[in-house]
Short mmCIF file of C-alpha atoms in Angstrom, two decimals:
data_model
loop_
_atom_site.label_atom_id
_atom_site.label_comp_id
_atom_site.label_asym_id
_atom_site.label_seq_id
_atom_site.Cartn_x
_atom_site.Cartn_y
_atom_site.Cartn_z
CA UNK A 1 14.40 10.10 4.51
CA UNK A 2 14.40 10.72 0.77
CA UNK A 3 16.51 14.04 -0.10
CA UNK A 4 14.01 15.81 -1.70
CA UNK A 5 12.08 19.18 -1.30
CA UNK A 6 9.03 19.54 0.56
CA UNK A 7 6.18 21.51 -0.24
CA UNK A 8 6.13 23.20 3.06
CA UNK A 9 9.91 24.86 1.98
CA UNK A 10 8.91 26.56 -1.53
CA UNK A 11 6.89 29.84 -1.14
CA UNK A 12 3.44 29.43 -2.54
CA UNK A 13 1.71 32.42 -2.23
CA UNK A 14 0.47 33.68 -5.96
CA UNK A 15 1.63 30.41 -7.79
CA UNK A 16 0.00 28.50 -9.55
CA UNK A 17 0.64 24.41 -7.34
CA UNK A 18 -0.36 21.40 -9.60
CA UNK A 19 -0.60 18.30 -6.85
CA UNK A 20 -0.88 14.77 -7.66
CA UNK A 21 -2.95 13.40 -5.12
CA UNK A 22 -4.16 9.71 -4.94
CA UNK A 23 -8.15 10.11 -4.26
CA UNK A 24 -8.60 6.36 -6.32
CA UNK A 25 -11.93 5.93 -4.05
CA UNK A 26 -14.55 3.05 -4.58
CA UNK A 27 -17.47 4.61 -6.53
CA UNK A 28 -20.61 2.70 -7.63
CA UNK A 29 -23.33 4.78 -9.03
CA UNK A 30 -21.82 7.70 -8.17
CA UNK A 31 -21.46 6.95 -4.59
CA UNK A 32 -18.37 7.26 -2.89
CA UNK A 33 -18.11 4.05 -0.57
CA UNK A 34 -15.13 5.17 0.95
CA UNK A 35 -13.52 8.37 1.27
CA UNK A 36 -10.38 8.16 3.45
CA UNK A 37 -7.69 8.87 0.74
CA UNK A 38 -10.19 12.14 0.09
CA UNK A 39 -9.62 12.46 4.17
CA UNK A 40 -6.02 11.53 4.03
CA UNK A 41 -5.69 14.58 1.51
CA UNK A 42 -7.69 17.60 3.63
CA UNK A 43 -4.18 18.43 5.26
CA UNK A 44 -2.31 19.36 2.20
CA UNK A 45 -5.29 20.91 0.38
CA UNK A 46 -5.36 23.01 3.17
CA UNK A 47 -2.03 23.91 3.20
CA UNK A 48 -1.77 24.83 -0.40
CA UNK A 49 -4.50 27.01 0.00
CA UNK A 50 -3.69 28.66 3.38
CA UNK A 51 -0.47 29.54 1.49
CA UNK A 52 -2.22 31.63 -0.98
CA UNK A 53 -1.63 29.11 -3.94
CA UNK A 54 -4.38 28.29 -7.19
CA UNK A 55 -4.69 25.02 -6.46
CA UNK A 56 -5.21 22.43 -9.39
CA UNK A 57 -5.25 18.69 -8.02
CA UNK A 58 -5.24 15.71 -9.84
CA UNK A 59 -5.66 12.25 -9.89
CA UNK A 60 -6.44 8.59 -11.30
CA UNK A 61 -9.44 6.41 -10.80
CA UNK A 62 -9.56 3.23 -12.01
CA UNK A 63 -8.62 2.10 -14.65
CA UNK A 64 -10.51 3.70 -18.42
CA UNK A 65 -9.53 3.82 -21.80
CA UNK A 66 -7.33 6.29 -22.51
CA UNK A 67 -8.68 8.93 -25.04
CA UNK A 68 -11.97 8.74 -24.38
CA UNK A 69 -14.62 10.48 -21.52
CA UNK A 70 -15.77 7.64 -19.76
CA UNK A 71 -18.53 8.56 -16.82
CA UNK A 72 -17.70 5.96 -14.56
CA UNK A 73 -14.71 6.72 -14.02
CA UNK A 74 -15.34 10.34 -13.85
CA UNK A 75 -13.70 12.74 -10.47
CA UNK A 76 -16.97 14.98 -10.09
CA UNK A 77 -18.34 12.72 -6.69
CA UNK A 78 -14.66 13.11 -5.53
CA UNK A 79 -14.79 16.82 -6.39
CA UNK A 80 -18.20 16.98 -4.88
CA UNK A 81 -17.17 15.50 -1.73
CA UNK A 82 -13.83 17.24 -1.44
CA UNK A 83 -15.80 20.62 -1.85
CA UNK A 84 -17.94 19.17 1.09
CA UNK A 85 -14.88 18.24 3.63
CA UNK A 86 -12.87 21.87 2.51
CA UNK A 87 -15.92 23.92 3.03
CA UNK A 88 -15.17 25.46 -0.23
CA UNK A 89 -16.61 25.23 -4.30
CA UNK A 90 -14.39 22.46 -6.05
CA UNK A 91 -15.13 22.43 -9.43
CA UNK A 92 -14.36 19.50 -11.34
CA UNK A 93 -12.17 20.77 -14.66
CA UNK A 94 -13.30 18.17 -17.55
CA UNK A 95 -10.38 20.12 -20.58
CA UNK A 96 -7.66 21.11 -17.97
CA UNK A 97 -5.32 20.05 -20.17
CA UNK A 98 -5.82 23.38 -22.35
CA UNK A 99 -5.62 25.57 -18.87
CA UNK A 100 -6.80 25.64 -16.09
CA UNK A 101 -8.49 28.83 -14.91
CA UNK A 102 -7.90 28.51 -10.88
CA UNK A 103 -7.43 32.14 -8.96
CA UNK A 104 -5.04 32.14 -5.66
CA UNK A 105 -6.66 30.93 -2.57
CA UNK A 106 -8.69 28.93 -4.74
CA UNK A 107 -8.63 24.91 -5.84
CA UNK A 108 -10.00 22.96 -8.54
CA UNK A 109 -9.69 19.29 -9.36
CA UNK A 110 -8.83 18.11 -12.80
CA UNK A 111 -11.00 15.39 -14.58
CA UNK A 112 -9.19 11.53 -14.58
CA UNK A 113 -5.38 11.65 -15.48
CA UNK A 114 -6.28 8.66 -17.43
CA UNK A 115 -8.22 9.99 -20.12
CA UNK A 116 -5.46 11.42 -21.62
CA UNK A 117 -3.60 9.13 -23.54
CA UNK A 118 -0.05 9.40 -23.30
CA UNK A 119 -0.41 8.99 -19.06
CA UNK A 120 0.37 5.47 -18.77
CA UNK A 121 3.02 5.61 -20.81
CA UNK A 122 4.73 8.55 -19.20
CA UNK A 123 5.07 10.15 -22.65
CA UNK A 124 7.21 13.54 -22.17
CA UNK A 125 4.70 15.77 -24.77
CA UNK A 126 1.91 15.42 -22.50
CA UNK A 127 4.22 15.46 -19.30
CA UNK A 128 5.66 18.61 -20.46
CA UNK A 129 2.20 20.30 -21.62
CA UNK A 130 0.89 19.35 -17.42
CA UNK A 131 3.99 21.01 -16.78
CA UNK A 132 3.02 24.22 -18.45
CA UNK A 133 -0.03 25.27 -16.04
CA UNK A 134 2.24 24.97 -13.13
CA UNK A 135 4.80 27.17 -11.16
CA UNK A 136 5.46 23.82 -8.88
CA UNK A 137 4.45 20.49 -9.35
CA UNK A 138 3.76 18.72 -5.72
CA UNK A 139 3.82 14.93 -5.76
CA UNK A 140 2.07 13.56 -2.70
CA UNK A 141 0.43 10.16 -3.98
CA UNK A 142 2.56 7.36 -2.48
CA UNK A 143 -0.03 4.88 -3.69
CA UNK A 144 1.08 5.86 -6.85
CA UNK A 145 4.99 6.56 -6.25
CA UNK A 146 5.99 3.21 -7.91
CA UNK A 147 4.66 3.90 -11.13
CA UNK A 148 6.73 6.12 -13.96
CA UNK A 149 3.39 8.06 -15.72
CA UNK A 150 3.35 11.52 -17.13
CA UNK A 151 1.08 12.55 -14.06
CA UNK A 152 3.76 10.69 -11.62
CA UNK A 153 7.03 11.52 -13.26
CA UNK A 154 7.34 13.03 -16.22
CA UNK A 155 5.61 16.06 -15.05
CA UNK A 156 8.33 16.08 -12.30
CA UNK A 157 10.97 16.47 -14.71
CA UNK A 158 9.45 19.71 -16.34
CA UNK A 159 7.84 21.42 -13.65
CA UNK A 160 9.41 25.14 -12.79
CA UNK A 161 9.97 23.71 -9.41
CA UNK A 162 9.09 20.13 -8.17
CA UNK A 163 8.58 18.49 -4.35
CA UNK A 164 7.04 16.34 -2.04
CA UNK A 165 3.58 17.14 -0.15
CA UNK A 166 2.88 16.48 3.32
CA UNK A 167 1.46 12.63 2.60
CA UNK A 168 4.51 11.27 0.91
CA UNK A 169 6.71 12.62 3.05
CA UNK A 170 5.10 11.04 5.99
CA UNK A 171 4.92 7.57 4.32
CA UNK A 172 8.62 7.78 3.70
CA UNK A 173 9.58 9.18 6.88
CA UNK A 174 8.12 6.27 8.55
CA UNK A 175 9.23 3.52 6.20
CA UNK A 176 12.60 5.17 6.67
CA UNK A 177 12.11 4.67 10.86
CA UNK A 178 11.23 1.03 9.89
CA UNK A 179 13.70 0.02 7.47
CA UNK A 180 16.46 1.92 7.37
CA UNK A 181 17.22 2.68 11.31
CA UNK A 182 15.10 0.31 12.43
CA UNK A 183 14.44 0.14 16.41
CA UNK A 184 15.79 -3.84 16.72
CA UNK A 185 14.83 -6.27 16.70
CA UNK A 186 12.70 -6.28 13.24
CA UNK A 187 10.00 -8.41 12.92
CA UNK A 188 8.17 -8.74 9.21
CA UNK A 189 5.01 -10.26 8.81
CA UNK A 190 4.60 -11.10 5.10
CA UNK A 191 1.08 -12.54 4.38
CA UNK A 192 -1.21 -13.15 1.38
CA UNK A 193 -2.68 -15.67 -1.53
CA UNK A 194 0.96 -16.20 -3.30
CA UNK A 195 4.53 -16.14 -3.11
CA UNK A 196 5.00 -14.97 -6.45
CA UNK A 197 3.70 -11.73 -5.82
CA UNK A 198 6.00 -10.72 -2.61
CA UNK A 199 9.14 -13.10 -3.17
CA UNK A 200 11.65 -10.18 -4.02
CA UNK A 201 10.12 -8.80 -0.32
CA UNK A 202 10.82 -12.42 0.88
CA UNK A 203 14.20 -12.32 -1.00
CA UNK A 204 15.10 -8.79 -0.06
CA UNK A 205 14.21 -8.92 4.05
CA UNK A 206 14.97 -12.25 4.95
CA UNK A 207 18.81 -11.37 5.65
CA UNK A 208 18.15 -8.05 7.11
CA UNK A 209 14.91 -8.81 9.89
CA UNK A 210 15.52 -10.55 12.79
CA UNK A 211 12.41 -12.86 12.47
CA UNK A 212 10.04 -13.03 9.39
CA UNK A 213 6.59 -14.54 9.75
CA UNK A 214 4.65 -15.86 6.45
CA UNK A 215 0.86 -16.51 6.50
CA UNK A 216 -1.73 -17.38 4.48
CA UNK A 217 -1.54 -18.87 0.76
CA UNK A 218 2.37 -17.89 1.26
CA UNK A 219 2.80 -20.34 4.43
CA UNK A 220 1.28 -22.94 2.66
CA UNK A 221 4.21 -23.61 0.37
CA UNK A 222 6.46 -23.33 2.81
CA UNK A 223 4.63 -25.76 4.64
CA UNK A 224 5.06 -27.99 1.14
CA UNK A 225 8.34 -27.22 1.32
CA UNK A 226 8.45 -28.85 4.80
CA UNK A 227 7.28 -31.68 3.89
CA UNK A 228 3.62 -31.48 4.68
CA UNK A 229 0.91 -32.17 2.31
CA UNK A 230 -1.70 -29.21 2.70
CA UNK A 231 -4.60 -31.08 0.71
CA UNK A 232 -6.35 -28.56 -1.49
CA UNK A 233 -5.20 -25.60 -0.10
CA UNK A 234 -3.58 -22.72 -2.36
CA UNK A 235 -0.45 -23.14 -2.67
CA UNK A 236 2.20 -22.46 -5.61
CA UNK A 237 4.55 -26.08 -6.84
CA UNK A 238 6.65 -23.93 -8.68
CA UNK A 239 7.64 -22.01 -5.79
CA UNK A 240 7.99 -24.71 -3.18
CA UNK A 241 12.18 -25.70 -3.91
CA UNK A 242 12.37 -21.03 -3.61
CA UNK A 243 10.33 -21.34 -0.11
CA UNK A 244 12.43 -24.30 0.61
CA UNK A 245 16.10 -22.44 0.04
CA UNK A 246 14.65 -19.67 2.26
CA UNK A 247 13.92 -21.91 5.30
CA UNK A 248 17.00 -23.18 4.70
CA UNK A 249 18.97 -19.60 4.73
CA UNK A 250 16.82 -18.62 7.77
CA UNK A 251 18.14 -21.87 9.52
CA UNK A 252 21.37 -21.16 8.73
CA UNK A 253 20.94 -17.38 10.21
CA UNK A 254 19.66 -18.34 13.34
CA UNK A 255 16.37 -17.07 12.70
CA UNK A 256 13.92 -20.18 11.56
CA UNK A 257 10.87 -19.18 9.75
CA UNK A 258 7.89 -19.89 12.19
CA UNK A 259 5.64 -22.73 10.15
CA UNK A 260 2.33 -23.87 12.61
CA UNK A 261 2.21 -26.94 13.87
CA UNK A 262 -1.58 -27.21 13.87
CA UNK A 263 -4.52 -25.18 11.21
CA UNK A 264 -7.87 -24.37 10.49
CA UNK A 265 -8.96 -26.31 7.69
CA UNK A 266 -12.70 -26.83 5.78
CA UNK A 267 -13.68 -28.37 2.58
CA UNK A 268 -14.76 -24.98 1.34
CA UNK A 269 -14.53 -21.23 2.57
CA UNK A 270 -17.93 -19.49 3.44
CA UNK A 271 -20.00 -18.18 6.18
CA UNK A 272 -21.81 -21.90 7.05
CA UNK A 273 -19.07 -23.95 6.06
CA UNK A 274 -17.99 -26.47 9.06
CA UNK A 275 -14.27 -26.03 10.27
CA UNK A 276 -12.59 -28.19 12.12
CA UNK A 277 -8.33 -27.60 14.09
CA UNK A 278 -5.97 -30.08 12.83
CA UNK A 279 -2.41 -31.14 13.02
CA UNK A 280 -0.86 -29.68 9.94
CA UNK A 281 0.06 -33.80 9.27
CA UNK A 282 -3.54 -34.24 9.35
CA UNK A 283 -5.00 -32.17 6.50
CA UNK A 284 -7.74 -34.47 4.49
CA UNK A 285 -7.02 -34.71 0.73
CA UNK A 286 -10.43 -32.64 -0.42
CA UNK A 287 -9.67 -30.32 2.59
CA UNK A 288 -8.05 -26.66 2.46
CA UNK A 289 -6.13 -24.18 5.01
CA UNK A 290 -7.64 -21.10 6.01
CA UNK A 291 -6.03 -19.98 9.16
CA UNK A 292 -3.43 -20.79 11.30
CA UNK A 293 -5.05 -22.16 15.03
CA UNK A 294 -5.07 -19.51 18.12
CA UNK A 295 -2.01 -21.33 20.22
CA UNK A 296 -0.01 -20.91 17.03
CA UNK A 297 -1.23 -17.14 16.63
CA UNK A 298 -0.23 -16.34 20.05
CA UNK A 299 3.36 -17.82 19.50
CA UNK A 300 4.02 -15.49 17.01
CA UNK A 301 1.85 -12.90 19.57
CA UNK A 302 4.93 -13.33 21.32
CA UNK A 303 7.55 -12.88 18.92
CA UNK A 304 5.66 -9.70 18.28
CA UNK A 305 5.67 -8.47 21.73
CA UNK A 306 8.97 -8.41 21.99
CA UNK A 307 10.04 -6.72 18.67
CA UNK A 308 11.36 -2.79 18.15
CA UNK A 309 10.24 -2.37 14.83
CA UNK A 310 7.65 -4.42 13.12
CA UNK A 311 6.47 -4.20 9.69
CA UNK A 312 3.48 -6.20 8.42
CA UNK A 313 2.02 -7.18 4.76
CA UNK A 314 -1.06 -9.41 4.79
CA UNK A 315 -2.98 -11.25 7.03
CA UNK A 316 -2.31 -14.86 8.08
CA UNK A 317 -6.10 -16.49 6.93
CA UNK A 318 -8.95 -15.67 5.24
CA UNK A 319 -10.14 -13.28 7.63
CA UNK A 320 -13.09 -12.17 5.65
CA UNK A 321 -15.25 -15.24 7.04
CA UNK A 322 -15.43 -15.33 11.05
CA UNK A 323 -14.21 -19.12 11.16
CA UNK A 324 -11.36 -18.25 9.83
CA UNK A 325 -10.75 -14.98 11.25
CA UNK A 326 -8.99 -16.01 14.35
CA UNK A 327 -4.95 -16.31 13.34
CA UNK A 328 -5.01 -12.69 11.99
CA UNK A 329 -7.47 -11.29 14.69
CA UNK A 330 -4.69 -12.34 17.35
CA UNK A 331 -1.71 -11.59 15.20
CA UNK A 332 -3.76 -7.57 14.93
CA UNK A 333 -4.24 -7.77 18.26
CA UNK A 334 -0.32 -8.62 19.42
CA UNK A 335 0.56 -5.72 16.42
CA UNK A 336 -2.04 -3.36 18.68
CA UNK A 337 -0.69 -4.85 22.07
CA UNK A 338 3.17 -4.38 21.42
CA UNK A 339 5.48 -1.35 22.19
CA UNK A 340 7.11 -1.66 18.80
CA UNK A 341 7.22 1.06 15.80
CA UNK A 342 4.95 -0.67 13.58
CA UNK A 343 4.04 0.15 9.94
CA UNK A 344 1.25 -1.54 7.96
CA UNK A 345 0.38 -1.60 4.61
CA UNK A 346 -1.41 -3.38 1.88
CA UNK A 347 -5.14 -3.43 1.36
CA UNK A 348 -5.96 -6.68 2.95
CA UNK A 349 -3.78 -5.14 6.01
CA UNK A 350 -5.71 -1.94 5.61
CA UNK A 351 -9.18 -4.32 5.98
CA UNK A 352 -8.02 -6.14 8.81
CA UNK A 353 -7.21 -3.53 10.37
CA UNK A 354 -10.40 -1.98 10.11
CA UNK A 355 -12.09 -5.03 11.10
CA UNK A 356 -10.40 -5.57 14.31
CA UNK A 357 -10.81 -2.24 15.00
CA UNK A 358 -6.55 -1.58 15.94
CA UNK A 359 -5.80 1.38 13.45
CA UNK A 360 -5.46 3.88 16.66
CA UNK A 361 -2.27 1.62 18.31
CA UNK A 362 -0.78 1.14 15.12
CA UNK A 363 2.52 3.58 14.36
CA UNK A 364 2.25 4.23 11.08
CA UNK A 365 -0.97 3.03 8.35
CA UNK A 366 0.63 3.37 4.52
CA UNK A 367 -1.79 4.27 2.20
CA UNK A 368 0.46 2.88 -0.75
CA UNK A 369 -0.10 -1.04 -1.98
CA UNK A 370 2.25 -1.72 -4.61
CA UNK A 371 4.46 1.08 -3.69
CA UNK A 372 4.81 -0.02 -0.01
CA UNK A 373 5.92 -3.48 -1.23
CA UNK A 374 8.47 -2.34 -4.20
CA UNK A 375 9.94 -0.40 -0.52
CA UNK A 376 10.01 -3.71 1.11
CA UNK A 377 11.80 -5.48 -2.02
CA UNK A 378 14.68 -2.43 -1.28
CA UNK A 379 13.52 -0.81 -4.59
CA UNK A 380 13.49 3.28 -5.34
CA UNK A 381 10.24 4.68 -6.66
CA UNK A 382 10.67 6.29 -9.65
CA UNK A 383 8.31 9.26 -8.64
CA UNK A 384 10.75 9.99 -5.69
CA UNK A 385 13.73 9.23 -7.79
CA UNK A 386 13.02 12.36 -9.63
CA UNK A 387 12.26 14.88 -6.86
CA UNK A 388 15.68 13.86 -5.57
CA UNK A 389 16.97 14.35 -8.89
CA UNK A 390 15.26 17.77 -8.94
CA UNK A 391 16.52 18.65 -5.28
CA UNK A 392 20.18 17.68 -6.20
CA UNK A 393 19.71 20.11 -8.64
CA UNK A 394 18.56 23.04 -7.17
#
């Protein structure tokens, strides 16, 4: 676990507690579509308040122009619903930035962090002015945690007091169970459209796991690298000699990287489209991968069941469309099934998840996308970098 301070060690009774929450919820005409991060966030609202604080959240959504109102991406459903869920008014503050009038026992939510420009750019002027209508800044947005922004960071730096809330400390007390003690052995599942995007969590785990699986657009260049020709399917050229060098280094470890033997292939991916189970030798020119076949999912069901730790990143097809849904419906189901700690993240996880209906027999759900893989590639997040800076400090 990260040395920092939690929220739940700073009196709050009286002060004024700035928290930067992640409640980046799908909105279309106003509608909320989802609420869990709003969910995710009851426990610490409650907190706050229970501890006597004035309670001024905020938060991003999407992604507007900064220096400019824009109502799409404004908080007011998110305030609306909060209010809802607390049982209490939550007032959504459009000019925060010139104070916030909040009394103790009492919460408000501050209009989009990005409208004010400066936020992406973690400039220290408006970090420091955020920093002003605060006795203690309380960063509990892991989602966010990767990212150095004034309402991330900077704020941290100039806050009377700064520390964790209840959410990020969970997410990196459990990626601390899985990574850094881990229960052995460690299985990683590493799944998704490209290797691009996750080979420094390729790179990075590889020599510390004791078996790492690779699915979806990923497996298919290392199945190029193997020498098989995967037709149309995605699959990156650039990348194939990198996937090759890490079969290779698995090999030499003792712990080969599990490539299937036979797929699920169809000329094109939708609801009607016909698919057929193939020998990966046997993949048609105009034809495309899109899952891995069941006796293939249930090997690595097995590899699964007998893990201590297991971490997983993306799904192994293109789950979305039932004929292709198989390979990662199995693969959930083993993840469900297996005594291991296991810790999932990603929002493609997240949906499969959902979809196979597992998230009760899974350890440990991460809200975080981008931050839960910079973890994976052994990186520090800069928003916990300073609260350990501040708690070394103190």
């Amino acid at each position: 676990m990260a040395n920092v301070l939690r929220m739940s060690d700073l009196p709050l009774a009286g002060k004024r507690v700035m928290i930067r929450a992640d409640l980046n919820v799908p909105i279309r005409d106003g509608v909320i579509l989802d609420d869990t991060r709003i969910r995710a966030f009851l426990p610490t609202a409650r907190q706050a308040l229970d501890a006597g604080a004035a309670v001024l959240v905020l938060s991003h959504l999407g992604r507007p122009k900064e220096g400019a109102f824009d109502a799409d991406a404004s908080l007011a459903p998110v305030a609306a619903r909060l209010g809802d869920l607390l049982g209490c008014p939550v007032p959504c503050l459009a000019d925060w930035l010139d104070g916030a009038d909040v009394a103790p026992g009492t919460i408000a939510l501050g209009e989009n962090v990005r409208f004010n420009v400066g936020e992406k750019k973690n400039d220290d002027a408006l970090a420091r002015r955020m920093a002003g209508l605060c006795d203690v800044f309380v960063m509990d947005a892991f989602g966010t945690a990767h990212r150095a922004e004034a309402s991330t960071h900077g704020v941290a730096k100039f806050a009377p007091a700064a520390c964790a809330g209840p959410l990020l400390v969970a997410e990196l007390d459990a990626l601390n169970t899985a990574l850094a003690a881990p229960k052995r052995p460690l299985v990683a599942i590493v799944g998704g459209a490209k290797v691009s995007s996750k080979l420094a969590v390729l790179t990075h785990l590889l020599p510390q796991v004791d078996r790492l699986i690779v699915g979806g657009g990923i497996a298919n260049t290392f199945l190029v690298a193997a020498g098989h020709d995967v037709g149309r399917s995605l699959f990156e050229p650039d990348l194939v000699d990198t996937a090759r060098d890490l079969l290779a280094q698995a090999q030499q470890l003792g712990r080969p990287i599990p490539l299937p033997k036979r797929v699920v292939v169809a000329p094109e991916i939708g609801d009607t489209v016909p698919a057929a189970v193939k020998d990966v030798d046997a993949v048609d020119a105009d034809e495309m991968i899109l899952d891995v076949d069941a006796g293939f999912a249930r090997e690595l069901g097995d590899i699964i069941k007998g893990a201590g730790t297991v971490v997983w990143n993306g799904p192994l097809g293109v789950f979305e469309y039932p004929a292709f849904a198989e390979g990662t419906r199995l693969l959930a189901q083993a993840v469900a099934d297996s005594p291991a700690y296991s810790i999932c993240g990603g929002g493609e996880t997240l949906a499969a998840i959902a979809k196979f209906g597992i998230a009760d027999r899974v350890s440990y759900i991460s809200t975080g996308g981008g931050a839960f893989l910079e973890v994976l590639e052994g990186k520090t997040l800069p928003a916990v970098a300073v609260l350990e800076q501040r708690a070394a400090n103190t």
